[in-house]
């Protein structure tokens, strides 16, 4: 079946529409574009201007757009995920000690608080007080340590540079400065608690620094040693700081040995060898420190303690004390060389042995310490000579030595007291002479901080095993 389509002579609606569209007149494109632009400009001119906000957030004011001033954040800041801060919050920042995020904010905050703040510093608050600045200044001028020998000027020129990087050094310097200042000022007792606080902070930070172990750099070890020396000198001014003194001297020896073994030298201090220590002693007088009669009496008295010696460190300490006592009748030089061997007994002892040695119940150790204090008093002229050679000055610490001896004597049983009568008589005679010549103060000494920080010091400094069997320092 074939389908055929025949053409019709009429026109269809579709064809007429197409024809109409082809013959229709198109509008001029340029006229159309100019009309649209005019319409747009008309709409822009008709936009209502907003009232300038004086309390908009800082972000909107910086972008020069209207701020909705909605709390807690405007819509613009919420849309851009930005922190919305209004001028009224500056006072809250000042009160809370927060720091503005821009220089302009810092200036606004300072103007509203009545204090001008440097834009580079913002509103950072120093953790140290005006008294701390006084102690730091006093440390630099009068209280800085004079050890190790040959490094006296280092304490004034190099060590302070590291104080802001190492909290344990900063607090140790402030502790020594505060303690020394309390000894020479009329109202020194007011600063005793401050000195204790700084000592505690120094010990805590020092424990963390030593806990780094092999990660410590050469500089780290040098600054740890500096902190040790500062705490040694502070302990020497503390009423019941004898044990603290021995512990920190041990710390100096241990750290010095670590530095020499690992780095062979120190970048900060001049660490002497045994031969160099002898060279230092050669500059001392070649005359006796004490009379042979007194020395012979002390030797006979200390020999009475020999049957009571129990441990290796007892025997080593006894031998070092006896040799130093004998050297007092020989010369200043020999006495000084033998005195250094007493300190070596402390830092060369094993950890547990040293802990038993300084234990409060170890009466034999306490009796031996009495003879050490006698040596310290008799050696004062030698120390003065060393200071004169190095151009440094030192504060006489006779009163604290008397208090150390008195505290030991009171805690000893009567059977041990009988064995130290002669050294106690010598110490008492020296105390009476000191009081009659210049008088003494009894309110300057610091309370016992050893009871607070004993565990910290012995674990961190002496390398003793901590709970769990972790070795802090080999």
Tab-separated table of N, CA and C in Angstrom, residues 158-163 165-170 172 205-206 209-210 216-231 255-256 259 266-269:
chain	number	residue	atom	x	y	z
A	158	UNK	N	78.502	36.201	80.675
A	158	UNK	CA	77.986	35.156	79.801
A	158	UNK	C	76.781	34.419	80.378
A	159	UNK	N	76.872	34.016	81.625
A	159	UNK	CA	75.796	33.207	82.218
A	159	UNK	C	74.446	33.915	82.179
A	160	UNK	N	74.362	35.218	82.521
A	160	UNK	CA	73.045	35.874	82.500
A	160	UNK	C	72.362	35.858	81.142
A	161	UNK	N	73.116	35.704	80.053
A	161	UNK	CA	72.508	35.698	78.724
A	161	UNK	C	71.551	34.523	78.539
A	162	UNK	N	71.758	33.455	79.278
A	162	UNK	CA	70.959	32.245	79.104
A	162	UNK	C	69.793	32.159	80.087
A	163	UNK	N	69.678	33.125	80.976
A	163	UNK	CA	68.670	33.025	82.031
A	163	UNK	C	67.254	32.988	81.468
A	165	UNK	N	66.276	31.752	78.694
A	165	UNK	CA	66.013	30.513	77.966
A	165	UNK	C	65.886	29.310	78.894
A	166	UNK	N	66.498	29.391	80.071
A	166	UNK	CA	66.538	28.258	80.993
A	166	UNK	C	65.934	28.681	82.333
A	167	UNK	N	64.678	28.293	82.597
A	167	UNK	CA	64.029	28.705	83.847
A	167	UNK	C	64.787	28.265	85.094
A	168	UNK	N	65.408	27.080	85.058
A	168	UNK	CA	66.111	26.629	86.262
A	168	UNK	C	67.281	27.550	86.590
A	169	UNK	N	67.945	28.091	85.580
A	169	UNK	CA	69.030	29.035	85.832
A	169	UNK	C	68.490	30.357	86.356
A	170	UNK	N	67.434	30.860	85.750
A	170	UNK	CA	66.861	32.126	86.192
A	170	UNK	C	66.443	32.062	87.657
A	172	UNK	N	67.417	29.941	89.942
A	172	UNK	CA	68.576	29.725	90.813
A	172	UNK	C	69.311	31.039	91.069
A	205	UNK	N	62.514	22.732	87.794
A	205	UNK	CA	62.919	22.872	86.390
A	205	UNK	C	64.228	22.141	86.114
A	206	UNK	N	65.089	22.097	87.103
A	206	UNK	CA	66.365	21.403	86.948
A	206	UNK	C	66.167	19.907	86.794
A	209	UNK	N	65.134	19.278	83.307
A	209	UNK	CA	66.248	19.445	82.366
A	209	UNK	C	67.159	18.228	82.371
A	210	UNK	N	67.452	17.712	83.544
A	210	UNK	CA	68.314	16.529	83.624
A	210	UNK	C	67.591	15.309	83.082
A	216	UNK	N	70.443	16.188	75.987
A	216	UNK	CA	71.040	17.451	76.410
A	216	UNK	C	72.215	17.819	75.506
A	217	UNK	N	72.239	19.064	75.093
A	217	UNK	CA	73.341	19.569	74.282
A	217	UNK	C	74.477	20.053	75.183
A	218	UNK	N	75.548	20.482	74.556
A	218	UNK	CA	76.670	21.025	75.326
A	218	UNK	C	76.232	22.241	76.130
A	219	UNK	N	75.453	23.107	75.502
A	219	UNK	CA	74.960	24.292	76.202
A	219	UNK	C	74.044	23.903	77.345
A	220	UNK	N	73.171	22.928	77.117
A	220	UNK	CA	72.276	22.472	78.181
A	220	UNK	C	73.069	22.028	79.405
A	221	UNK	N	74.107	21.251	79.187
A	221	UNK	CA	74.911	20.753	80.302
A	221	UNK	C	75.643	21.889	81.007
A	222	UNK	N	76.130	22.854	80.257
A	222	UNK	CA	76.809	23.997	80.876
A	222	UNK	C	75.854	24.789	81.763
A	223	UNK	N	74.633	24.995	81.287
A	223	UNK	CA	73.668	25.764	82.073
A	223	UNK	C	73.209	24.963	83.286
A	224	UNK	N	73.082	23.660	83.151
A	224	UNK	CA	72.766	22.820	84.311
A	224	UNK	C	73.856	22.954	85.368
A	225	UNK	N	75.105	22.958	84.933
A	225	UNK	CA	76.214	23.126	85.875
A	225	UNK	C	76.157	24.499	86.537
A	226	UNK	N	75.829	25.526	85.774
A	226	UNK	CA	75.703	26.868	86.351
A	226	UNK	C	74.614	26.904	87.411
A	227	UNK	N	73.501	26.251	87.146
A	227	UNK	CA	72.422	26.194	88.128
A	227	UNK	C	72.881	25.491	89.391
A	228	UNK	N	73.637	24.411	89.235
A	228	UNK	CA	74.163	23.686	90.393
A	228	UNK	C	75.018	24.591	91.268
A	229	UNK	N	75.910	25.321	90.638
A	229	UNK	CA	76.793	26.196	91.412
A	229	UNK	C	75.998	27.280	92.135
A	230	UNK	N	75.014	27.848	91.479
A	230	UNK	CA	74.207	28.877	92.132
A	230	UNK	C	73.479	28.316	93.346
A	231	UNK	N	72.955	27.102	93.229
A	231	UNK	CA	72.251	26.483	94.349
A	231	UNK	C	73.212	26.054	95.449
A	255	UNK	N	77.877	16.495	87.246
A	255	UNK	CA	77.685	17.171	85.961
A	255	UNK	C	79.027	17.515	85.320
A	256	UNK	N	79.980	17.944	86.124
A	256	UNK	CA	81.305	18.244	85.576
A	256	UNK	C	81.928	17.012	84.940
A	259	UNK	N	80.285	16.335	81.598
A	259	UNK	CA	80.744	17.251	80.549
A	259	UNK	C	82.131	16.861	80.057
A	266	UNK	N	84.200	22.518	78.467
A	266	UNK	CA	82.973	23.301	78.595
A	266	UNK	C	83.087	24.549	77.745
A	267	UNK	N	81.996	24.909	77.082
A	267	UNK	CA	81.976	26.122	76.273
A	267	UNK	C	81.771	27.372	77.114
A	268	UNK	N	81.357	27.188	78.364
A	268	UNK	CA	81.009	28.319	79.217
A	268	UNK	C	82.013	28.529	80.348
A	269	UNK	N	82.453	27.441	80.962
A	269	UNK	CA	83.336	27.534	82.121
A	269	UNK	C	84.715	26.957	81.808
